[in-house]
PDB file of C-alpha atoms in Angstrom:
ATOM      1  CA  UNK M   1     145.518  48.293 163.436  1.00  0.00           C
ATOM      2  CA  UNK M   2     145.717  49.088 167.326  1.00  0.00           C
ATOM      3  CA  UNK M   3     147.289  46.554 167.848  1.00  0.00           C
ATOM      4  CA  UNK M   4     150.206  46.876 165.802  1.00  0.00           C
ATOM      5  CA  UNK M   5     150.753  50.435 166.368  1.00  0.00           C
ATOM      6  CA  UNK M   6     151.023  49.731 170.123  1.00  0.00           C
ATOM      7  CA  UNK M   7     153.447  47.168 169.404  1.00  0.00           C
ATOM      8  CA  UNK M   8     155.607  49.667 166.900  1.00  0.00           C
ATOM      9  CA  UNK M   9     155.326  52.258 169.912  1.00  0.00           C
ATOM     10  CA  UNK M  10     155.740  49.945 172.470  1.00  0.00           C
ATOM     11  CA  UNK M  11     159.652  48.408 170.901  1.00  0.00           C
ATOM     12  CA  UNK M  12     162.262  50.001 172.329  1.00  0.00           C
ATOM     13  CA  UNK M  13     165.248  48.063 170.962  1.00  0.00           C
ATOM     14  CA  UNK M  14     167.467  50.455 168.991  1.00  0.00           C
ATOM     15  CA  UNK M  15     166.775  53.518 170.469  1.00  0.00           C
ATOM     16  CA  UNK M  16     169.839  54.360 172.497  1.00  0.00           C
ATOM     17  CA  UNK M  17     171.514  53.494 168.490  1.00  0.00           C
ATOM     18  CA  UNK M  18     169.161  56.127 166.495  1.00  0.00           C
ATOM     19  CA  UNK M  19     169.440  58.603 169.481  1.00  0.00           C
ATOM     20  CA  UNK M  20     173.372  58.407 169.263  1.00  0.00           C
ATOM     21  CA  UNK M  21     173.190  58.660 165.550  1.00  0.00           C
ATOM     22  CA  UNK M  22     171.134  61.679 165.714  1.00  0.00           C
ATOM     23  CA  UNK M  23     173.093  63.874 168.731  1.00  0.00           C
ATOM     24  CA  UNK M  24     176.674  62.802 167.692  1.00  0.00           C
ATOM     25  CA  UNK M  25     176.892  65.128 164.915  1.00  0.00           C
ATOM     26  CA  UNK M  26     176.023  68.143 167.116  1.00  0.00           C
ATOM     27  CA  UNK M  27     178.126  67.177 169.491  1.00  0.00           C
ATOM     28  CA  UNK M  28     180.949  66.717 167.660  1.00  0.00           C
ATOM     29  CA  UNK M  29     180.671  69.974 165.851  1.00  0.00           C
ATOM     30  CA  UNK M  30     180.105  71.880 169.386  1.00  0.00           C
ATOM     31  CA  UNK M  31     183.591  70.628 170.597  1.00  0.00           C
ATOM     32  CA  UNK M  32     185.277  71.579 167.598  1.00  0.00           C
ATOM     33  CA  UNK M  33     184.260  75.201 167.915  1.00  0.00           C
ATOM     34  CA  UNK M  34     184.737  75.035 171.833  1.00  0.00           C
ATOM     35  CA  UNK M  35     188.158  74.052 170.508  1.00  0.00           C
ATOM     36  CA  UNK M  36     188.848  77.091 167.537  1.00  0.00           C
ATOM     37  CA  UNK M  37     187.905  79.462 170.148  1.00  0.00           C
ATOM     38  CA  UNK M  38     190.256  77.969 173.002  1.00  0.00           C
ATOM     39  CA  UNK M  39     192.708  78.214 170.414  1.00  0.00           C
ATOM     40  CA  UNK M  40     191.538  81.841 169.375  1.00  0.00           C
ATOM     41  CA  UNK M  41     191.929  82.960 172.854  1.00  0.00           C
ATOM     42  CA  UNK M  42     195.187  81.243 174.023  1.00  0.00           C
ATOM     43  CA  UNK M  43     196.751  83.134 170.942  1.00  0.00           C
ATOM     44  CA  UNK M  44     194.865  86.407 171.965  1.00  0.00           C
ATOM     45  CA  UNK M  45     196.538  85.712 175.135  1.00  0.00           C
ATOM     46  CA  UNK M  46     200.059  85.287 174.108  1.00  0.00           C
ATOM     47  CA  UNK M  47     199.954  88.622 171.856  1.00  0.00           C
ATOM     48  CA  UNK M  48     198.667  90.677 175.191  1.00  0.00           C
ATOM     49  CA  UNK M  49     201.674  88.800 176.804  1.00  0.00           C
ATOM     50  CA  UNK M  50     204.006  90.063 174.154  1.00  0.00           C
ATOM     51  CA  UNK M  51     202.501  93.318 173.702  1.00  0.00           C
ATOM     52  CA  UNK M  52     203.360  93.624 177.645  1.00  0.00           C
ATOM     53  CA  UNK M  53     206.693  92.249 177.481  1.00  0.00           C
ATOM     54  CA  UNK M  54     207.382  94.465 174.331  1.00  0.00           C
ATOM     55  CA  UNK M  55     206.494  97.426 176.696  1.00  0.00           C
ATOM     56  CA  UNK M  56     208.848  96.681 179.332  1.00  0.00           C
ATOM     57  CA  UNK M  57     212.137  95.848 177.160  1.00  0.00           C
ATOM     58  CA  UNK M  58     211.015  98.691 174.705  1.00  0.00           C
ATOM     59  CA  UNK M  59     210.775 101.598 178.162  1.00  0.00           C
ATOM     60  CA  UNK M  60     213.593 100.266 179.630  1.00  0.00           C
ATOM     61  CA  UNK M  61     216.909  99.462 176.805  1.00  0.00           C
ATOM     62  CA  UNK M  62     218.380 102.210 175.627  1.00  0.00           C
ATOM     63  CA  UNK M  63     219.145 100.151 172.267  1.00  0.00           C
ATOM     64  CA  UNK M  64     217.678 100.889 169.207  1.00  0.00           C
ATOM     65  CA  UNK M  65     216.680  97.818 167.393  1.00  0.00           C
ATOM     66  CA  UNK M  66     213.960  96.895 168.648  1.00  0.00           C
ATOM     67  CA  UNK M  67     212.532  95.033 165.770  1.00  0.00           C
ATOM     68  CA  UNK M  68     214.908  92.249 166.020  1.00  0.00           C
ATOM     69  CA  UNK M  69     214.131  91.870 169.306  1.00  0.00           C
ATOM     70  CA  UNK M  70     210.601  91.895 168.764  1.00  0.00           C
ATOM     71  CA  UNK M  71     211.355  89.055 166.408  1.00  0.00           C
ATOM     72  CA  UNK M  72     213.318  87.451 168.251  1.00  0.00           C
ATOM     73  CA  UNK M  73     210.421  87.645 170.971  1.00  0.00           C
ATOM     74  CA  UNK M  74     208.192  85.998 169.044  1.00  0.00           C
ATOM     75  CA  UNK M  75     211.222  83.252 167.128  1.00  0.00           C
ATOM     76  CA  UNK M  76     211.517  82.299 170.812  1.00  0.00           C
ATOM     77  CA  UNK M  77     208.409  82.031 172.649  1.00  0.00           C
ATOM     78  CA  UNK M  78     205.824  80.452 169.724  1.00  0.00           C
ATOM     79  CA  UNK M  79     207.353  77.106 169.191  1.00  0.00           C
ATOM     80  CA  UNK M  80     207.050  76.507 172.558  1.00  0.00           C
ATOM     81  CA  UNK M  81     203.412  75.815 171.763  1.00  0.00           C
ATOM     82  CA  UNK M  82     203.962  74.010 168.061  1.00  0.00           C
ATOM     83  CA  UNK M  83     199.989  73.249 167.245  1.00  0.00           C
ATOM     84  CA  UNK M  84     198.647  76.247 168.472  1.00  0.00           C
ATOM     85  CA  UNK M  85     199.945  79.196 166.470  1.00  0.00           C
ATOM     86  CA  UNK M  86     203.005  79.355 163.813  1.00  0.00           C
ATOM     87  CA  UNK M  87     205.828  81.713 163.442  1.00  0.00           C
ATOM     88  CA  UNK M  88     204.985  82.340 159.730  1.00  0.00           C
ATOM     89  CA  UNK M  89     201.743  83.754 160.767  1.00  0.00           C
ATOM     90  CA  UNK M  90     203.252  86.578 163.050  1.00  0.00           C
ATOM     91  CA  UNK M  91     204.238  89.688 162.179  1.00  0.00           C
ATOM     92  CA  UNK M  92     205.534  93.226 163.724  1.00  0.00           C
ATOM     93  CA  UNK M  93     205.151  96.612 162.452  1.00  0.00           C
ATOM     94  CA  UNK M  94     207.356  99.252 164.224  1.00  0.00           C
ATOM     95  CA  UNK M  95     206.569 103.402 163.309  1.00  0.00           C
ATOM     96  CA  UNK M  96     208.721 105.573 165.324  1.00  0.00           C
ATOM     97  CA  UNK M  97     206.553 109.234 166.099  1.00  0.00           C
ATOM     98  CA  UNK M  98     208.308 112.286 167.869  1.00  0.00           C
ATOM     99  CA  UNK M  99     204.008 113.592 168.840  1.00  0.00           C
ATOM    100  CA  UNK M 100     200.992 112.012 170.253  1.00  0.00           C
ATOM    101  CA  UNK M 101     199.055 113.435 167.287  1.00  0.00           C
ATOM    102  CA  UNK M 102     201.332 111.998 164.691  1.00  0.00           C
ATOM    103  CA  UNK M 103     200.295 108.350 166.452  1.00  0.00           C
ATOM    104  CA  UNK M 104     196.419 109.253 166.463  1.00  0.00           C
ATOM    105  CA  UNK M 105     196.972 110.521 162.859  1.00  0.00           C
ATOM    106  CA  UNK M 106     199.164 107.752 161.635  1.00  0.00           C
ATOM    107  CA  UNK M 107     201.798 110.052 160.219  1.00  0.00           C
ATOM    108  CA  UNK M 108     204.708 108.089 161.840  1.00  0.00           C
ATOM    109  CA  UNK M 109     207.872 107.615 160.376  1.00  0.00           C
ATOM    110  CA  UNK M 110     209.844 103.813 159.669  1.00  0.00           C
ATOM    111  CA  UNK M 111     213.115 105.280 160.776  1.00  0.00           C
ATOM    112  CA  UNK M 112     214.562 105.387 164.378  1.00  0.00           C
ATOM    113  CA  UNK M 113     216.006 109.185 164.957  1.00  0.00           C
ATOM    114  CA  UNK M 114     216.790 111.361 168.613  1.00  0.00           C
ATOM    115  CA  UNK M 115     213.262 113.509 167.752  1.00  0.00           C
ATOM    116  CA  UNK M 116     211.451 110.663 168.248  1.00  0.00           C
ATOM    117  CA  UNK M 117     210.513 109.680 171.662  1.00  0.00           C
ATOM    118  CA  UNK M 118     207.375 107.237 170.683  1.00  0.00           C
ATOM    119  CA  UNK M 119     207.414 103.701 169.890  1.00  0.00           C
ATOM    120  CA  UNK M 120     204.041 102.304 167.816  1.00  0.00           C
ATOM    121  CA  UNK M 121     203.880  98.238 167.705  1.00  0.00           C
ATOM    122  CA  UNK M 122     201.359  96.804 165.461  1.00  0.00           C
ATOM    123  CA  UNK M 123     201.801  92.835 165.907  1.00  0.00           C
ATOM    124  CA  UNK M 124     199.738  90.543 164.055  1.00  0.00           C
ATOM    125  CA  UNK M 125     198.418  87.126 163.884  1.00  0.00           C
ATOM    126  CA  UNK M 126     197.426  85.425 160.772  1.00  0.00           C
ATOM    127  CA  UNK M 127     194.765  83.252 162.097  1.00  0.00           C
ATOM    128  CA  UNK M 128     193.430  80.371 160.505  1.00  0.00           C
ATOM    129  CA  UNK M 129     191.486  77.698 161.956  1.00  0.00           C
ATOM    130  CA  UNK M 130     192.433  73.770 161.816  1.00  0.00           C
ATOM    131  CA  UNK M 131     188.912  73.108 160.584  1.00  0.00           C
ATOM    132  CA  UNK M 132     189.173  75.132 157.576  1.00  0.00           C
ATOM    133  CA  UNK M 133     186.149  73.730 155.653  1.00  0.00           C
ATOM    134  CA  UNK M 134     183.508  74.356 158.714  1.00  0.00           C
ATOM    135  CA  UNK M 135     184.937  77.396 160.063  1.00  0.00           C
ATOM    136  CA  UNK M 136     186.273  79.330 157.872  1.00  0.00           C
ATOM    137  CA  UNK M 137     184.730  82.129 158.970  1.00  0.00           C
ATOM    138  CA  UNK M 138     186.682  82.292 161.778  1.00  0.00           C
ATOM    139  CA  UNK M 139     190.549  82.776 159.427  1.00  0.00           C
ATOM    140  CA  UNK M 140     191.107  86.360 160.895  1.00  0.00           C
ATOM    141  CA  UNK M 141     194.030  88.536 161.712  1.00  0.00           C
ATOM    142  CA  UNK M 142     194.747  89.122 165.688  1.00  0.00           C
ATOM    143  CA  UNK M 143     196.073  92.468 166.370  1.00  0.00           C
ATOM    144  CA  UNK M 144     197.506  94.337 169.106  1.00  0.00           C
ATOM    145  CA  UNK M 145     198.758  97.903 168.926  1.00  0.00           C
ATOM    146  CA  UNK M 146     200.946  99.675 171.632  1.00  0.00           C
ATOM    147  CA  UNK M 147     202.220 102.826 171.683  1.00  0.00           C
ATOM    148  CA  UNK M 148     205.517 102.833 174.035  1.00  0.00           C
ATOM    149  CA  UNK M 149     207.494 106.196 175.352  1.00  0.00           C
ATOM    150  CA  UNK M 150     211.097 105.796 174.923  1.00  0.00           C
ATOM    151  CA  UNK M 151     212.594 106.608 178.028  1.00  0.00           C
ATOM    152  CA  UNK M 152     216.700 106.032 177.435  1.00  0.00           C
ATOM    153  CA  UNK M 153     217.588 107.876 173.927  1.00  0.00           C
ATOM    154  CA  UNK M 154     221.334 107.937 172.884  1.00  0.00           C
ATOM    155  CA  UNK M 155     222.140 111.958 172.614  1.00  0.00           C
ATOM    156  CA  UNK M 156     221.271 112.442 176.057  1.00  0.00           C
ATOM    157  CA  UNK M 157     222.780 109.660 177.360  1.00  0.00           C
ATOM    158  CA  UNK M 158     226.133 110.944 175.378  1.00  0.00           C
ATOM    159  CA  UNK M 159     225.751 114.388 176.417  1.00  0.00           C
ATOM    160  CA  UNK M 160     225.803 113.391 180.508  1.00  0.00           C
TER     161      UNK M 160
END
């Protein structure tokens, strides 16, 4: 009985096989969620980029719709990177306030008028993750919220 158990321990042909059928799994599965949170974080990325670029064309124009540009921000930029985020899944919210309280409080108003001086962005990302059946867990909304000072507003650049 020794004997035989020594040579059963002793066989090494087909190890590297049952070793490689055993890890592979795990392996795989650890590069697919190294891969939804590189994606997670590029996208982070590119809302912080348009949340800054937002800030700068928003503080410096002296035009009022700033929506469209906003959307036209975002028609532009996303398909330059086609299987990392989609167009459909943005989407901007735009509150004008004339107070700093009225932005804490969220008592801002949808329409654009010479009393009010702040801008509030709300952009969002519909995320969902290309490996839907393992991590669906991770199908979230992105958000970024900036609050933006007008400095250029229309009566007093009339009145001058």
């Amino acid at each position: 009985m020794l004997k035989r158990w020594r040579l059963f321990a002793g066989e090494k042909n087909g190890v590297v096989t049952i070793q490689f059928a055993v890890i592979f799994p795990f392996l795989l599965i650890l590069f697919l969620i190294a891969f939804e949170f590189s994606r997670i974080m590029i996208i982070g990325s590119a809302l912080d980029l348009m949340t800054t670029e937002i800030t700068r064309r928003t503080a410096i124009t002296e035009q009022d719709d700033y929506a469209e540009k906003i959307e036209g921000l975002i028609q532009s930029e996303v398909p330059l990177w086609p299987y990392i985020a989609d167009t459909k899944n943005f989407s901007v919210n735009l509150k004008y306030c004339k107070k700093v309280s009225e932005v804490v409080g969220d008592q801002c108003q949808s329409a654009l008028t010479d009393e009010t001086h702040i801008l509030l962005f709300d952009l969002r990302y519909q995320y969902f993750s290309v490996f839907s059946q393992l991590f669906s867990f991770l199908d979230t909304a992105l958000t970024r919220k900036v609050v933006v000072y007008r400095e250029f507003i229309k009566s007093e650049m009339v009145g001058q």
